[in-house]
């Protein structure tokens, strides 16, 4: 369940009151206040496949960031974060340099939208959230998409959801400096209530995949370990995948990404010593993970819960051993989950290095999972976990105020 305190804090009325308090001279009658929202996401499977032109299966979730704001005639953007009372401000005509702080995600989005010729306007706003930040649930992509919607001078002329997702990704790549793929921004922008989203990261074709939510609930376990080293370790992994592609393309010119690499070619590469061991491990993860996404879709369609459990387990162990992005805390959470009767499937979700796991859990076993985590996780890891069910939610956009 959502924490009621958090939920109340992002109710439109509460956000409007905060805006009036923090921007007293600008926040006149409530009719002038607009509210945009952007959800977080979990990824069911397909990890580190997005920038390899593969498949991903994320879902937007019912934890979100909201911005209540008043558009202004000037070019100044002022945002107050309600969770930590920080204030960020910048001028749309003179964007500041990157600082390594959260505001970079807003500035990067403004930068990418401006570069694409999208007309923007200034605003005074407050940011409220019931989405844990820095927990691997794409709070940064949620800020990007919420800011994108808030900055649009003419919301009726807004680029479509996929176009906004791509612009937000461009901001993150080009301004923030993380060479992330499209998955997070896509899920946050295009989310659908009740469904996961299968995205082909090469063609950008996607479709919704209805989940058997009567049989399994989606449960997030937040390890309480803030994600570490994400930017640099992430970029290193991406470069290793690019190295694999460059070498494999030397053997088969049809290869443009790891998406094109078959299991057979990988075996040949391994036998021939074409790739240094660490690069071979990264490539092996990606090639098999793509296959697992396809198999997960089939298992979901067939209602084969046993297969889902095996696929999630294989994905987690590949992320731990081959892609090396898990952590002892995430491994402990997955270990506790799979030992709990009624937990169908468990794996880390997102970039890793801390963050969250995603679990498919029979409805009557959700409390058992919570109890199992509460009784042994902290003593095993020194961290305090949070366990909360989520449901797939609609993507970012304006709320009726
Ligand atoms: C982060 C990135 C995504 C994706 C995942 C790993 O969330 O932002 O693009 O690469 O890691 O699957």
Coordinates of C-alpha atoms and ligand atoms in Angstrom, one line a residue:
X1 CA 0.0 0.0 0.0
X2 CA 1.1 3.6 -0.6
X3 CA 2.0 5.4 2.5
X4 CA -1.1 7.6 3.3
X5 CA 1.1 10.5 4.5
X6 CA 2.9 10.6 1.2
X7 CA -0.2 10.2 -0.9
X8 CA -1.8 13.2 0.9
X9 CA 1.2 15.3 0.3
X10 CA 0.9 15.0 -3.4
X11 CA -2.9 15.6 -3.6
X12 CA -3.6 18.6 -5.9
X13 CA -4.9 20.7 -3.0
X14 CA -1.8 20.2 -0.9
X15 CA 0.5 21.0 -3.8
X16 CA -1.5 24.2 -4.6
X17 CA -1.2 25.2 -0.9
X18 CA 2.6 24.7 -1.0
X19 CA 2.9 26.6 -4.3
X20 CA 1.1 29.6 -2.7
X21 CA 3.3 29.4 0.3
X22 CA 6.5 29.3 -1.6
X23 CA 5.6 31.7 -4.4
X24 CA 3.2 34.0 -2.7
X25 CA 3.3 36.8 -5.2
X26 CA 2.8 34.6 -8.2
X27 CA 0.3 32.0 -7.1
X28 CA -3.0 33.8 -7.4
X29 CA -6.4 31.9 -7.6
X30 CA -6.3 28.2 -7.9
X31 CA -7.6 28.3 -11.5
X32 CA -4.2 29.4 -12.7
X33 CA -2.4 26.4 -11.2
X34 CA -1.7 23.5 -13.5
X35 CA -0.5 20.0 -12.4
X36 CA 1.5 17.5 -14.4
X37 CA 2.4 14.0 -13.3
X38 CA 5.0 11.4 -14.3
X39 CA 5.2 7.9 -12.9
X40 CA 8.2 5.8 -12.0
X41 CA 8.7 2.4 -13.6
X42 CA 9.8 -1.1 -12.9
X43 CA 11.3 -3.3 -15.5
X44 CA 9.9 -6.9 -15.5
X45 CA 12.7 -8.2 -17.7
X46 CA 15.1 -7.1 -20.4
X47 CA 17.9 -5.4 -18.5
X48 CA 20.7 -3.6 -20.3
X49 CA 19.2 -4.7 -23.6
X50 CA 17.8 -1.2 -24.5
X51 CA 21.0 0.4 -25.7
X52 CA 21.8 -2.8 -27.5
X53 CA 18.7 -2.4 -29.7
X54 CA 17.0 -5.3 -28.0
X55 CA 13.7 -5.9 -26.1
X56 CA 12.5 -4.5 -22.8
X57 CA 9.4 -5.2 -20.8
X58 CA 8.8 -2.3 -18.3
X59 CA 5.7 -1.0 -16.7
X60 CA 5.0 2.5 -15.3
X61 CA 3.8 2.3 -11.7
X62 CA 1.4 4.1 -9.4
X63 CA 4.2 6.0 -7.6
X64 CA 4.8 9.3 -9.2
X65 CA 6.2 12.8 -9.3
X66 CA 3.9 15.7 -9.6
X67 CA 4.6 19.3 -10.5
X68 CA 2.1 22.0 -9.6
X69 CA 3.0 25.2 -11.4
X70 CA 2.0 28.5 -12.8
X71 CA 3.2 29.3 -16.3
X72 CA 4.8 32.7 -16.4
X73 CA 5.4 35.3 -19.1
X74 CA 9.1 35.4 -18.3
X75 CA 11.8 32.8 -19.2
X76 CA 12.6 31.9 -15.6
X77 CA 12.0 28.3 -14.3
X78 CA 11.9 28.0 -10.5
X79 CA 11.2 24.6 -8.9
X80 CA 10.8 23.9 -5.2
X81 CA 11.3 20.3 -4.1
X82 CA 8.9 19.5 -1.3
X83 CA 10.7 16.3 -0.1
X84 CA 13.9 18.1 0.8
X85 CA 13.1 21.8 0.6
X86 CA 15.7 22.3 -2.1
X87 CA 15.1 25.0 -4.7
X88 CA 16.4 25.0 -8.3
X89 CA 16.2 27.8 -10.8
X90 CA 17.4 28.6 -14.2
X91 CA 16.8 30.8 -17.2
X92 CA 15.6 29.2 -20.4
X93 CA 17.7 31.5 -22.5
X94 CA 20.9 30.9 -20.6
X95 CA 20.9 27.4 -19.4
X96 CA 23.4 26.7 -16.6
X97 CA 26.2 24.2 -16.8
X98 CA 25.7 20.7 -15.4
X99 CA 26.2 20.5 -11.6
X100 CA 25.8 16.8 -10.8
X101 CA 22.6 17.7 -8.9
X102 CA 18.9 16.7 -9.5
X103 CA 18.3 20.0 -11.4
X104 CA 20.5 18.7 -14.2
X105 CA 17.6 16.4 -15.3
X106 CA 15.3 19.5 -15.6
X107 CA 17.9 21.6 -17.4
X108 CA 18.9 18.7 -19.7
X109 CA 15.2 18.3 -20.7
X110 CA 14.9 22.0 -21.4
X111 CA 18.1 21.9 -23.4
X112 CA 16.9 18.9 -25.5
X113 CA 13.5 20.4 -26.1
X114 CA 14.9 23.7 -27.1
X115 CA 17.4 22.1 -29.5
X116 CA 14.5 20.3 -31.1
X117 CA 12.7 23.6 -31.6
X118 CA 9.9 23.0 -29.1
X119 CA 8.6 26.2 -27.7
X120 CA 9.0 26.6 -24.0
X121 CA 7.8 29.0 -21.3
X122 CA 8.9 29.9 -17.8
X123 CA 7.2 28.7 -14.7
X124 CA 7.1 28.7 -10.9
X125 CA 6.4 25.3 -9.5
X126 CA 6.6 22.8 -6.7
X127 CA 7.6 19.1 -7.0
X128 CA 5.9 16.6 -4.9
X129 CA 6.6 12.9 -5.0
X130 CA 5.7 9.5 -3.6
X131 CA 8.3 7.8 -5.8
X132 CA 11.5 6.9 -3.9
X133 CA 14.4 8.8 -5.4
X134 CA 17.6 7.2 -6.3
X135 CA 16.1 3.7 -5.8
X136 CA 16.2 2.5 -9.4
X137 CA 12.6 3.3 -10.1
X138 CA 13.4 6.0 -12.7
X139 CA 12.8 9.0 -10.5
X140 CA 15.1 10.9 -12.8
X141 CA 13.2 10.0 -16.0
X142 CA 10.0 11.0 -14.1
X143 CA 11.4 14.4 -13.3
X144 CA 12.4 14.7 -17.0
X145 CA 9.0 13.9 -18.3
X146 CA 7.1 15.9 -15.7
X147 CA 9.4 18.9 -16.5
X148 CA 8.9 18.4 -20.2
X149 CA 5.1 18.6 -19.9
X150 CA 5.3 21.6 -17.6
X151 CA 7.6 23.6 -19.9
X152 CA 5.6 23.2 -23.1
X153 CA 4.4 26.6 -24.2
X154 CA 1.5 25.1 -26.0
X155 CA 0.5 21.7 -24.5
X156 CA -1.9 21.1 -27.4
X157 CA 1.1 21.1 -29.8
X158 CA 3.0 18.7 -27.6
X159 CA 5.2 16.2 -29.3
X160 CA 3.7 12.7 -28.9
X161 CA 4.7 10.5 -25.9
X162 CA 7.4 8.6 -27.7
X163 CA 8.9 11.8 -29.1
X164 CA 9.0 13.3 -25.7
X165 CA 10.6 10.2 -24.3
X166 CA 13.3 10.4 -26.9
X167 CA 14.0 14.1 -26.2
X168 CA 14.2 13.4 -22.5
X169 CA 16.7 10.6 -23.2
X170 CA 18.7 13.0 -25.4
X171 CA 18.8 15.4 -22.5
X172 CA 20.2 12.7 -20.2
X173 CA 22.8 11.5 -22.7
X174 CA 23.9 14.9 -24.0
X175 CA 23.5 17.1 -20.9
X176 CA 23.5 14.9 -17.8
X177 CA 26.2 12.6 -19.3
X178 CA 24.7 9.2 -18.7
X179 CA 24.6 7.1 -21.9
X180 CA 21.3 5.5 -20.9
X181 CA 19.0 3.8 -23.3
X182 CA 15.4 4.7 -24.0
X183 CA 13.6 2.3 -21.6
X184 CA 13.0 4.5 -18.6
X185 CA 11.8 7.6 -20.5
X186 CA 9.7 5.3 -22.7
X187 CA 8.0 3.6 -19.8
X188 CA 7.4 6.8 -17.9
X189 CA 6.0 8.5 -21.1
X190 CA 4.0 5.7 -22.6
X191 CA 2.8 3.7 -19.5
X192 CA -0.6 2.1 -19.6
X193 CA -2.8 1.2 -16.6
X194 CA -2.9 -2.5 -16.0
X195 CA -0.3 -3.5 -18.6
X196 CA 3.4 -3.8 -19.1
X197 CA 5.0 -2.5 -22.4
X198 CA 7.0 -4.6 -24.8
X199 CA 9.4 -2.3 -26.6
X200 CA 11.6 -3.2 -29.5
X201 CA 14.5 -0.8 -29.0
X202 CA 15.5 -1.0 -32.7
X203 CA 12.3 -0.3 -34.5
X204 CA 10.7 1.5 -31.5
X205 CA 7.6 -0.5 -32.1
X206 CA 5.8 -1.3 -28.9
X207 CA 2.7 -2.9 -27.6
X208 CA 1.0 -3.4 -24.2
X209 CA 1.2 -6.8 -22.5
X210 CA -1.7 -7.4 -20.1
X211 CA -0.5 -8.9 -16.9
X212 CA -2.4 -11.7 -15.0
X213 CA -2.9 -9.4 -12.0
X214 CA -5.6 -11.7 -10.6
X215 CA -2.9 -14.4 -10.2
X216 CA 0.2 -12.3 -9.3
X217 CA 0.8 -8.9 -7.8
X218 CA 3.8 -6.8 -8.7
X219 CA 5.8 -6.2 -5.5
X220 CA 8.8 -3.9 -5.3
X221 CA 11.4 -4.4 -2.6
X222 CA 13.6 -1.4 -2.1
X223 CA 17.0 -2.5 -0.8
X224 CA 17.6 0.7 1.0
X225 CA 21.0 0.8 -0.6
X226 CA 21.1 3.9 -2.7
X227 CA 22.4 3.2 -6.2
X228 CA 26.1 3.5 -6.3
X229 CA 28.5 4.4 -9.2
X230 CA 25.6 4.4 -11.6
X231 CA 26.9 6.9 -14.1
X232 CA 30.4 5.7 -14.5
X233 CA 29.9 2.0 -14.2
X234 CA 26.9 2.2 -16.5
X235 CA 28.9 4.0 -19.2
X236 CA 31.7 1.4 -18.9
X237 CA 29.2 -1.4 -19.5
X238 CA 27.9 0.4 -22.5
X239 CA 31.4 0.8 -23.9
X240 CA 32.1 -2.9 -23.3
X241 CA 29.0 -3.8 -25.3
X242 CA 30.1 -1.5 -28.1
X243 CA 33.5 -3.2 -28.1
X244 CA 31.9 -6.6 -28.5
X245 CA 29.8 -5.3 -31.5
X246 CA 32.9 -3.9 -33.2
X247 CA 34.8 -7.2 -32.9
X248 CA 31.9 -9.4 -33.8
X249 CA 31.1 -7.2 -36.8
X250 CA 34.7 -8.0 -38.0
X251 CA 33.6 -11.6 -38.3
X252 CA 30.1 -11.0 -39.6
X253 CA 29.5 -7.6 -41.2
X254 CA 25.7 -8.0 -40.8
X255 CA 26.1 -7.4 -37.1
X256 CA 25.2 -3.8 -36.1
X257 CA 24.3 -4.4 -32.4
X258 CA 24.2 -7.2 -29.9
X259 CA 20.6 -7.7 -31.0
X260 CA 22.0 -9.3 -34.2
X261 CA 24.2 -11.8 -32.4
X262 CA 23.0 -15.4 -32.3
X263 CA 23.7 -17.9 -29.5
X264 CA 25.7 -19.9 -32.1
X265 CA 27.9 -16.9 -33.0
X266 CA 28.5 -16.3 -29.4
X267 CA 29.7 -19.9 -28.9
X268 CA 32.0 -19.4 -31.8
X269 CA 33.4 -16.2 -30.4
X270 CA 34.0 -18.0 -27.1
X271 CA 35.7 -21.0 -28.6
X272 CA 37.8 -18.7 -30.9
X273 CA 38.8 -16.3 -28.1
X274 CA 37.6 -13.4 -30.1
X275 CA 36.5 -11.3 -27.1
X276 CA 38.4 -10.7 -23.9
X277 CA 36.6 -12.5 -21.0
X278 CA 34.9 -9.5 -19.5
X279 CA 33.5 -8.4 -22.9
X280 CA 32.4 -12.0 -23.6
X281 CA 30.5 -12.0 -20.3
X282 CA 28.7 -8.7 -21.1
X283 CA 27.7 -9.8 -24.6
X284 CA 26.5 -13.2 -23.3
X285 CA 24.2 -11.5 -20.8
X286 CA 22.7 -9.3 -23.5
X287 CA 22.2 -12.0 -26.1
X288 CA 20.5 -14.3 -23.6
X289 CA 18.5 -11.6 -21.9
X290 CA 16.9 -10.7 -25.2
X291 CA 15.8 -14.2 -25.6
X292 CA 14.4 -14.3 -22.1
X293 CA 12.2 -11.3 -22.9
X294 CA 10.6 -13.2 -25.7
X295 CA 10.2 -16.2 -23.6
X296 CA 8.7 -14.1 -20.8
X297 CA 6.0 -12.8 -23.2
X298 CA 5.2 -16.4 -24.1
X299 CA 5.1 -17.5 -20.5
X300 CA 2.8 -14.6 -19.6
X301 CA 0.5 -15.4 -22.5
X302 CA 0.4 -19.1 -21.5
X303 CA -0.1 -18.2 -17.8
X304 CA 3.0 -20.4 -17.1
X305 CA 4.1 -19.1 -13.7
X306 CA 6.8 -21.7 -13.3
X307 CA 8.5 -20.5 -16.5
X308 CA 8.3 -16.9 -15.3
X309 CA 10.1 -17.9 -12.1
X310 CA 12.9 -19.6 -14.0
X311 CA 13.3 -16.7 -16.4
X312 CA 13.5 -14.1 -13.7
X313 CA 16.0 -16.3 -11.8
X314 CA 18.2 -16.7 -14.9
X315 CA 18.0 -13.0 -15.5
X316 CA 19.1 -12.1 -12.0
X317 CA 21.9 -14.6 -12.0
X318 CA 23.1 -13.3 -15.3
X319 CA 23.1 -9.7 -14.0
X320 CA 25.0 -10.8 -11.0
X321 CA 27.6 -13.1 -12.6
X322 CA 27.9 -11.9 -16.2
X323 CA 26.9 -8.2 -16.3
X324 CA 28.1 -7.7 -12.7
X325 CA 25.6 -5.0 -11.7
X326 CA 23.9 -6.7 -8.8
X327 CA 24.9 -6.1 -5.1
X328 CA 24.9 -8.3 -2.0
X329 CA 21.8 -6.5 -0.8
X330 CA 19.9 -7.2 -4.0
X331 CA 21.0 -10.8 -4.0
X332 CA 19.8 -11.1 -0.4
X333 CA 16.4 -9.7 -1.3
X334 CA 16.0 -12.1 -4.2
X335 CA 17.2 -15.0 -2.0
X336 CA 14.6 -14.2 0.7
X337 CA 11.9 -13.8 -1.9
X338 CA 12.5 -17.1 -3.8
X339 CA 12.5 -18.9 -0.5
X340 CA 9.0 -17.5 0.4
X341 CA 6.1 -19.8 -0.7
X342 CA 3.8 -17.9 -3.0
X343 CA 6.6 -15.8 -4.6
X344 CA 6.5 -16.7 -8.2
X345 CA 9.4 -14.8 -9.6
X346 CA 12.1 -12.3 -8.3
X347 CA 14.9 -10.4 -9.8
X348 CA 16.7 -7.0 -9.5
X349 CA 15.2 -4.3 -11.7
X350 CA 16.8 -1.4 -13.5
X351 CA 20.4 -0.5 -13.5
X352 CA 21.4 -2.3 -10.3
X353 CA 24.3 -1.3 -8.0
X354 CA 21.7 -1.1 -5.2
X355 CA 18.1 0.0 -5.8
X356 CA 15.1 -2.4 -6.0
X357 CA 13.9 -5.9 -6.9
X358 CA 10.7 -6.7 -8.7
X359 CA 8.7 -9.7 -7.5
X360 CA 5.7 -11.5 -8.9
X361 CA 3.8 -12.6 -5.9
X362 CA 0.5 -14.6 -5.4
X363 CA -2.0 -12.1 -3.8
X364 CA -2.2 -14.1 -0.5
X365 CA 1.6 -14.2 -0.2
X366 CA 2.3 -10.5 -0.3
X367 CA 2.3 -10.1 3.5
X368 CA 4.4 -13.3 3.8
X369 CA 7.0 -11.7 1.6
X370 CA 6.9 -8.5 3.7
X371 CA 7.3 -10.5 6.9
X372 CA 10.2 -12.6 5.5
X373 CA 12.1 -9.5 4.4
X374 CA 11.4 -7.8 7.8
X375 CA 12.6 -10.8 9.8
X376 CA 16.0 -11.4 8.1
X377 CA 17.1 -8.7 5.6
X378 CA 18.4 -6.1 7.9
X379 CA 20.5 -8.5 10.0
X380 CA 21.9 -10.0 6.8
X381 CA 22.8 -6.8 5.1
X382 CA 22.7 -3.8 7.5
X383 CA 20.1 -2.1 5.3
X384 CA 16.4 -1.5 6.0
X385 CA 14.2 -2.6 3.1
X386 CA 10.8 -1.3 2.1
X387 CA 8.3 -3.7 0.5
X388 CA 5.4 -2.3 -1.5
X389 CA 3.0 -3.6 -4.1
X390 CA 2.6 -1.5 -7.2
X391 CA 0.2 -1.5 -10.1
X392 CA 0.9 -0.6 -13.7
X393 CA -0.2 3.0 -14.3
X394 CA -0.7 5.5 -17.2
X395 CA 2.2 7.5 -18.6
X396 CA 3.1 11.1 -17.9
X397 CA 0.8 14.0 -18.7
X398 CA -1.3 16.8 -17.4
X399 CA -3.8 16.2 -14.5
X400 CA -7.1 17.9 -14.4
X401 CA -6.4 20.4 -11.6
Ligands
LIG1 C1 18.9 2.3 -16.5 C2 18.9 3.0 -17.8 C3 18.1 2.2 -18.8 C4 18.5 0.8 -18.9 C5 18.6 0.2 -17.5 C6 19.1 -1.2 -17.5 O1 17.6 2.3 -15.9 O2 18.4 4.3 -17.7 O3 18.2 2.8 -20.1 O4 19.7 0.6 -19.6 O5 19.4 1.0 -16.6 O6 18.3 -2.1 -18.1

